[in-house]
Amino acid sequence: MMPILTKETKFIWIPDPLDGDYDIQVIGTDIEEYTLDFLSYTEVGEPTDASFEGVISAEVTSNYTVDYNSVPGEITEIERVVTVKDAIEDVKISYELGWITKKFVKNIFITKLKVAQRLEEQKEKQLKHFDELIEKAKNPAAKQKLEKAKEEYEETMNKVIIVVLNSFIKEVNFYAKKGYINDKAKTLLIDDASYLIEHL
């Protein structure tokens, strides 16, 4: 599925879809907000619907995943997939749209998110190094020790990243109360950070 964003309403219809995973991409052509409405049915006509509001700009893509289930009584799940880079873009676009009214607030948000991004990159690099060491280890005890060290390292780094993202959420709430960002930006940015925390 690939809805291309324009200022017009676009529809995508998939007759008799198979159960399983689908990807939806919203591709920007300009700086603007968009709404993605989703509706699916089970084989007996039970509906699942969802609506997402987001922001987009040219050459930026918002990605969604759908876990379609046609079994009666089951729910089809859809969610936006967010990376730290996506969250940074959301801050920039929100500022361009006037949802964030102070440049220094935009800069504070981006700085905080870039800290989380650098920590995530550092974590992934070190985890890869652990994997290389584990693969080379010939002694079972040494391998087990490395696997435990890797697990502890990942857990520690995730906790640090969560602290940074929770601090970002507090900043968003603080500047929303100050009136420097509107409710749309507040909801969008907190949803972004919450997704990142939940998917560590």
PDB file of C-alpha atoms in Angstrom:
ATOM      1  CA  MET A   1       0.000   0.000   0.000  1.00  0.00           C
ATOM      2  CA  MET A   2       1.439   3.423  -0.896  1.00  0.00           C
ATOM      3  CA  PRO A   3      -0.863   6.412  -0.528  1.00  0.00           C
ATOM      4  CA  ILE A   4       0.886   9.466  -1.957  1.00  0.00           C
ATOM      5  CA  LEU A   5      -0.028  12.600  -0.059  1.00  0.00           C
ATOM      6  CA  THR A   6      -1.620  15.448  -1.945  1.00  0.00           C
ATOM      7  CA  LYS A   7      -4.104  18.111  -0.883  1.00  0.00           C
ATOM      8  CA  GLU A   8      -6.805  15.909  -2.323  1.00  0.00           C
ATOM      9  CA  THR A   9      -8.336  12.868  -0.678  1.00  0.00           C
ATOM     10  CA  LYS A  10      -6.875   9.597  -1.885  1.00  0.00           C
ATOM     11  CA  PHE A  11      -8.377   6.132  -1.377  1.00  0.00           C
ATOM     12  CA  ILE A  12      -6.775   2.719  -1.430  1.00  0.00           C
ATOM     13  CA  TRP A  13      -9.015  -0.352  -1.482  1.00  0.00           C
ATOM     14  CA  ILE A  14      -7.756  -3.910  -1.260  1.00  0.00           C
ATOM     15  CA  PRO A  15     -10.500  -6.446  -2.039  1.00  0.00           C
ATOM     16  CA  ASP A  16     -10.247  -9.790  -0.213  1.00  0.00           C
ATOM     17  CA  PRO A  17      -6.922  -9.067   1.530  1.00  0.00           C
ATOM     18  CA  LEU A  18      -4.897 -11.946   2.909  1.00  0.00           C
ATOM     19  CA  ASP A  19      -4.190 -12.069   6.629  1.00  0.00           C
ATOM     20  CA  GLY A  20      -0.759 -10.757   7.508  1.00  0.00           C
ATOM     21  CA  ASP A  21       1.434  -7.692   7.533  1.00  0.00           C
ATOM     22  CA  TYR A  22       1.069  -4.685   5.233  1.00  0.00           C
ATOM     23  CA  ASP A  23       3.078  -1.476   4.981  1.00  0.00           C
ATOM     24  CA  ILE A  24       1.538   1.920   4.284  1.00  0.00           C
ATOM     25  CA  GLN A  25       3.661   4.904   3.313  1.00  0.00           C
ATOM     26  CA  VAL A  26       2.489   8.516   3.327  1.00  0.00           C
ATOM     27  CA  ILE A  27       4.826  10.463   1.053  1.00  0.00           C
ATOM     28  CA  GLY A  28       5.014  14.239   1.313  1.00  0.00           C
ATOM     29  CA  THR A  29       4.915  16.718  -1.548  1.00  0.00           C
ATOM     30  CA  ASP A  30       4.813  19.887   0.574  1.00  0.00           C
ATOM     31  CA  ILE A  31       4.957  21.015   4.202  1.00  0.00           C
ATOM     32  CA  GLU A  32       1.518  20.268   5.593  1.00  0.00           C
ATOM     33  CA  GLU A  33      -0.504  18.155   7.978  1.00  0.00           C
ATOM     34  CA  TYR A  34      -2.362  15.036   6.908  1.00  0.00           C
ATOM     35  CA  THR A  35      -4.905  12.578   8.205  1.00  0.00           C
ATOM     36  CA  LEU A  36      -4.708   8.853   7.509  1.00  0.00           C
ATOM     37  CA  ASP A  37      -8.021   7.055   8.001  1.00  0.00           C
ATOM     38  CA  PHE A  38      -7.997   3.263   8.076  1.00  0.00           C
ATOM     39  CA  LEU A  39     -10.905   0.803   7.933  1.00  0.00           C
ATOM     40  CA  SER A  40     -10.852  -2.986   7.686  1.00  0.00           C
ATOM     41  CA  TYR A  41     -13.358  -5.802   8.187  1.00  0.00           C
ATOM     42  CA  THR A  42     -13.211  -9.375   9.400  1.00  0.00           C
ATOM     43  CA  GLU A  43     -14.738 -12.119   7.258  1.00  0.00           C
ATOM     44  CA  VAL A  44     -18.095 -11.579   8.998  1.00  0.00           C
ATOM     45  CA  GLY A  45     -18.015  -7.807   8.583  1.00  0.00           C
ATOM     46  CA  GLU A  46     -16.744  -6.698  11.987  1.00  0.00           C
ATOM     47  CA  PRO A  47     -14.951  -3.353  11.481  1.00  0.00           C
ATOM     48  CA  THR A  48     -11.646  -2.020  12.774  1.00  0.00           C
ATOM     49  CA  ASP A  49     -11.069   1.661  12.189  1.00  0.00           C
ATOM     50  CA  ALA A  50      -8.322   4.075  13.131  1.00  0.00           C
ATOM     51  CA  SER A  51      -7.343   7.640  12.347  1.00  0.00           C
ATOM     52  CA  PHE A  52      -3.876   9.193  12.498  1.00  0.00           C
ATOM     53  CA  GLU A  53      -2.909  12.850  12.218  1.00  0.00           C
ATOM     54  CA  GLY A  54       0.628  13.737  11.238  1.00  0.00           C
ATOM     55  CA  VAL A  55       2.865  16.249   9.514  1.00  0.00           C
ATOM     56  CA  ILE A  56       4.835  15.802   6.324  1.00  0.00           C
ATOM     57  CA  SER A  57       7.100  17.646   3.923  1.00  0.00           C
ATOM     58  CA  ALA A  58       8.590  17.029   0.508  1.00  0.00           C
ATOM     59  CA  GLU A  59      10.777  13.922   0.355  1.00  0.00           C
ATOM     60  CA  VAL A  60       9.686  12.859   3.863  1.00  0.00           C
ATOM     61  CA  THR A  61       7.836   9.571   4.350  1.00  0.00           C
ATOM     62  CA  SER A  62       5.656   8.456   7.249  1.00  0.00           C
ATOM     63  CA  ASN A  63       5.540   4.691   7.640  1.00  0.00           C
ATOM     64  CA  TYR A  64       2.697   2.626   9.065  1.00  0.00           C
ATOM     65  CA  THR A  65       2.390  -1.097   9.655  1.00  0.00           C
ATOM     66  CA  VAL A  66      -0.841  -3.068   9.508  1.00  0.00           C
ATOM     67  CA  ASP A  67      -1.315  -6.540  10.984  1.00  0.00           C
ATOM     68  CA  TYR A  68      -4.521  -7.530   9.199  1.00  0.00           C
ATOM     69  CA  ASN A  69      -6.689 -10.223  10.794  1.00  0.00           C
ATOM     70  CA  SER A  70      -9.890 -11.471   9.173  1.00  0.00           C
ATOM     71  CA  VAL A  71     -10.808 -13.849  12.028  1.00  0.00           C
ATOM     72  CA  PRO A  72     -14.109 -12.871  13.728  1.00  0.00           C
ATOM     73  CA  GLY A  73     -13.509 -11.363  17.151  1.00  0.00           C
ATOM     74  CA  GLU A  74      -9.884 -10.490  16.361  1.00  0.00           C
ATOM     75  CA  ILE A  75      -8.573  -6.951  15.899  1.00  0.00           C
ATOM     76  CA  THR A  76      -6.492  -5.629  13.027  1.00  0.00           C
ATOM     77  CA  GLU A  77      -3.617  -3.589  14.431  1.00  0.00           C
ATOM     78  CA  ILE A  78      -2.196  -0.488  12.767  1.00  0.00           C
ATOM     79  CA  GLU A  79       0.476   1.847  14.074  1.00  0.00           C
ATOM     80  CA  ARG A  80       2.906   4.450  12.865  1.00  0.00           C
ATOM     81  CA  VAL A  81       6.516   3.296  12.869  1.00  0.00           C
ATOM     82  CA  VAL A  82       8.698   6.051  14.345  1.00  0.00           C
ATOM     83  CA  THR A  83      12.474   6.437  14.408  1.00  0.00           C
ATOM     84  CA  VAL A  84      14.381   9.196  16.198  1.00  0.00           C
ATOM     85  CA  LYS A  85      15.007  10.699  12.764  1.00  0.00           C
ATOM     86  CA  ASP A  86      11.228  10.774  12.173  1.00  0.00           C
ATOM     87  CA  ALA A  87      10.703  12.536  15.502  1.00  0.00           C
ATOM     88  CA  ILE A  88      13.319  15.158  14.583  1.00  0.00           C
ATOM     89  CA  GLU A  89      11.554  15.745  11.248  1.00  0.00           C
ATOM     90  CA  ASP A  90       8.239  16.110  13.100  1.00  0.00           C
ATOM     91  CA  VAL A  91       9.793  18.847  15.253  1.00  0.00           C
ATOM     92  CA  LYS A  92      11.148  20.694  12.209  1.00  0.00           C
ATOM     93  CA  ILE A  93       7.880  20.470  10.283  1.00  0.00           C
ATOM     94  CA  SER A  94       5.826  21.478  13.335  1.00  0.00           C
ATOM     95  CA  TYR A  95       7.957  24.600  13.577  1.00  0.00           C
ATOM     96  CA  GLU A  96       7.494  25.367   9.863  1.00  0.00           C
ATOM     97  CA  LEU A  97       3.730  24.976  10.278  1.00  0.00           C
ATOM     98  CA  GLY A  98       3.715  27.362  13.233  1.00  0.00           C
ATOM     99  CA  TRP A  99       2.760  24.671  15.728  1.00  0.00           C
ATOM    100  CA  ILE A 100       6.006  25.437  17.573  1.00  0.00           C
ATOM    101  CA  THR A 101       6.210  29.209  17.821  1.00  0.00           C
ATOM    102  CA  LYS A 102       9.690  29.705  19.272  1.00  0.00           C
ATOM    103  CA  LYS A 103      12.874  28.761  17.433  1.00  0.00           C
ATOM    104  CA  PHE A 104      14.765  28.123  20.665  1.00  0.00           C
ATOM    105  CA  VAL A 105      12.110  25.583  21.673  1.00  0.00           C
ATOM    106  CA  LYS A 106      12.517  23.786  18.347  1.00  0.00           C
ATOM    107  CA  ASN A 107      16.285  23.723  18.898  1.00  0.00           C
ATOM    108  CA  ILE A 108      15.927  22.353  22.435  1.00  0.00           C
ATOM    109  CA  PHE A 109      13.684  19.540  21.176  1.00  0.00           C
ATOM    110  CA  ILE A 110      16.035  18.644  18.326  1.00  0.00           C
ATOM    111  CA  THR A 111      19.095  18.692  20.606  1.00  0.00           C
ATOM    112  CA  LYS A 112      17.394  16.341  23.068  1.00  0.00           C
ATOM    113  CA  LEU A 113      16.361  13.942  20.317  1.00  0.00           C
ATOM    114  CA  LYS A 114      19.840  13.973  18.785  1.00  0.00           C
ATOM    115  CA  VAL A 115      21.246  12.886  22.149  1.00  0.00           C
ATOM    116  CA  ALA A 116      18.864   9.910  22.054  1.00  0.00           C
ATOM    117  CA  GLN A 117      19.881   9.249  18.444  1.00  0.00           C
ATOM    118  CA  ARG A 118      23.606   9.232  19.268  1.00  0.00           C
ATOM    119  CA  LEU A 119      23.026   6.908  22.227  1.00  0.00           C
ATOM    120  CA  GLU A 120      21.013   4.542  20.024  1.00  0.00           C
ATOM    121  CA  GLU A 121      23.753   4.525  17.383  1.00  0.00           C
ATOM    122  CA  GLN A 122      26.392   3.891  20.049  1.00  0.00           C
ATOM    123  CA  LYS A 123      24.312   1.037  21.472  1.00  0.00           C
ATOM    124  CA  GLU A 124      23.833  -0.631  18.087  1.00  0.00           C
ATOM    125  CA  LYS A 125      27.556  -0.353  17.307  1.00  0.00           C
ATOM    126  CA  GLN A 126      28.533  -1.921  20.624  1.00  0.00           C
ATOM    127  CA  LEU A 127      25.923  -4.686  20.326  1.00  0.00           C
ATOM    128  CA  LYS A 128      27.345  -5.561  16.933  1.00  0.00           C
ATOM    129  CA  HIS A 129      30.799  -5.734  18.519  1.00  0.00           C
ATOM    130  CA  PHE A 130      29.444  -8.045  21.217  1.00  0.00           C
ATOM    131  CA  ASP A 131      27.962 -10.285  18.513  1.00  0.00           C
ATOM    132  CA  GLU A 132      31.344 -10.504  16.788  1.00  0.00           C
ATOM    133  CA  LEU A 133      33.065 -11.456  20.054  1.00  0.00           C
ATOM    134  CA  ILE A 134      30.391 -14.028  20.881  1.00  0.00           C
ATOM    135  CA  GLU A 135      30.752 -15.596  17.453  1.00  0.00           C
ATOM    136  CA  LYS A 136      34.529 -15.867  17.838  1.00  0.00           C
ATOM    137  CA  ALA A 137      34.406 -17.235  21.419  1.00  0.00           C
ATOM    138  CA  LYS A 138      35.264 -20.933  21.480  1.00  0.00           C
ATOM    139  CA  ASN A 139      34.938 -21.476  25.203  1.00  0.00           C
ATOM    140  CA  PRO A 140      31.258 -22.005  26.237  1.00  0.00           C
ATOM    141  CA  ALA A 141      31.824 -20.239  29.558  1.00  0.00           C
ATOM    142  CA  ALA A 142      33.394 -17.236  27.828  1.00  0.00           C
ATOM    143  CA  LYS A 143      30.551 -17.137  25.332  1.00  0.00           C
ATOM    144  CA  GLN A 144      27.975 -17.222  28.126  1.00  0.00           C
ATOM    145  CA  LYS A 145      29.793 -14.427  29.939  1.00  0.00           C
ATOM    146  CA  LEU A 146      29.814 -12.284  26.805  1.00  0.00           C
ATOM    147  CA  GLU A 147      26.117 -12.927  26.178  1.00  0.00           C
ATOM    148  CA  LYS A 148      25.314 -11.819  29.726  1.00  0.00           C
ATOM    149  CA  ALA A 149      27.497  -8.725  29.341  1.00  0.00           C
ATOM    150  CA  LYS A 150      25.726  -7.884  26.088  1.00  0.00           C
ATOM    151  CA  GLU A 151      22.322  -8.244  27.715  1.00  0.00           C
ATOM    152  CA  GLU A 152      23.321  -6.058  30.676  1.00  0.00           C
ATOM    153  CA  TYR A 153      24.836  -3.428  28.375  1.00  0.00           C
ATOM    154  CA  GLU A 154      21.703  -3.244  26.216  1.00  0.00           C
ATOM    155  CA  GLU A 155      19.487  -2.964  29.292  1.00  0.00           C
ATOM    156  CA  THR A 156      21.648  -0.166  30.720  1.00  0.00           C
ATOM    157  CA  MET A 157      21.731   1.772  27.461  1.00  0.00           C
ATOM    158  CA  ASN A 158      17.971   1.422  27.020  1.00  0.00           C
ATOM    159  CA  LYS A 159      17.472   2.881  30.501  1.00  0.00           C
ATOM    160  CA  VAL A 160      19.686   5.851  29.611  1.00  0.00           C
ATOM    161  CA  ILE A 161      17.813   6.447  26.339  1.00  0.00           C
ATOM    162  CA  ILE A 162      14.473   6.235  28.179  1.00  0.00           C
ATOM    163  CA  VAL A 163      15.680   8.899  30.630  1.00  0.00           C
ATOM    164  CA  VAL A 164      16.509  11.195  27.696  1.00  0.00           C
ATOM    165  CA  LEU A 165      13.163  10.566  25.980  1.00  0.00           C
ATOM    166  CA  ASN A 166      11.209  11.073  29.214  1.00  0.00           C
ATOM    167  CA  SER A 167      13.086  14.344  29.653  1.00  0.00           C
ATOM    168  CA  PHE A 168      12.028  15.257  26.106  1.00  0.00           C
ATOM    169  CA  ILE A 169       8.378  14.548  27.014  1.00  0.00           C
ATOM    170  CA  LYS A 170       8.694  16.780  30.086  1.00  0.00           C
ATOM    171  CA  GLU A 171      10.119  19.565  27.905  1.00  0.00           C
ATOM    172  CA  VAL A 172       7.203  19.212  25.481  1.00  0.00           C
ATOM    173  CA  ASN A 173       4.678  19.425  28.322  1.00  0.00           C
ATOM    174  CA  PHE A 174       6.521  22.386  29.871  1.00  0.00           C
ATOM    175  CA  TYR A 175       6.588  24.457  26.684  1.00  0.00           C
ATOM    176  CA  ALA A 176       3.002  23.500  25.866  1.00  0.00           C
ATOM    177  CA  LYS A 177       1.961  25.035  29.194  1.00  0.00           C
ATOM    178  CA  LYS A 178       4.002  28.112  28.285  1.00  0.00           C
ATOM    179  CA  GLY A 179       1.977  28.355  25.069  1.00  0.00           C
ATOM    180  CA  TYR A 180       5.015  27.900  22.819  1.00  0.00           C
ATOM    181  CA  ILE A 181       3.633  24.786  21.139  1.00  0.00           C
ATOM    182  CA  ASN A 182       0.035  23.918  20.308  1.00  0.00           C
ATOM    183  CA  ASP A 183      -1.936  20.801  21.243  1.00  0.00           C
ATOM    184  CA  LYS A 184      -1.357  19.140  17.858  1.00  0.00           C
ATOM    185  CA  ALA A 185       2.420  19.391  18.190  1.00  0.00           C
ATOM    186  CA  LYS A 186       2.253  18.306  21.828  1.00  0.00           C
ATOM    187  CA  THR A 187       0.280  15.167  20.977  1.00  0.00           C
ATOM    188  CA  LEU A 188       2.426  14.331  17.952  1.00  0.00           C
ATOM    189  CA  LEU A 189       5.767  14.693  19.725  1.00  0.00           C
ATOM    190  CA  ILE A 190       4.706  12.866  22.875  1.00  0.00           C
ATOM    191  CA  ASP A 191       3.327  10.026  20.730  1.00  0.00           C
ATOM    192  CA  ASP A 192       6.670   9.867  18.900  1.00  0.00           C
ATOM    193  CA  ALA A 193       8.689   9.660  22.118  1.00  0.00           C
ATOM    194  CA  SER A 194       6.280   7.169  23.682  1.00  0.00           C
ATOM    195  CA  TYR A 195       6.596   4.897  20.641  1.00  0.00           C
ATOM    196  CA  LEU A 196      10.392   5.069  20.818  1.00  0.00           C
ATOM    197  CA  ILE A 197      10.342   4.139  24.504  1.00  0.00           C
ATOM    198  CA  GLU A 198       7.925   1.265  23.998  1.00  0.00           C
ATOM    199  CA  HIS A 199       9.983  -0.200  21.158  1.00  0.00           C
ATOM    200  CA  LEU A 200      13.427  -0.155  22.765  1.00  0.00           C
TER     201      LEU A 200
END
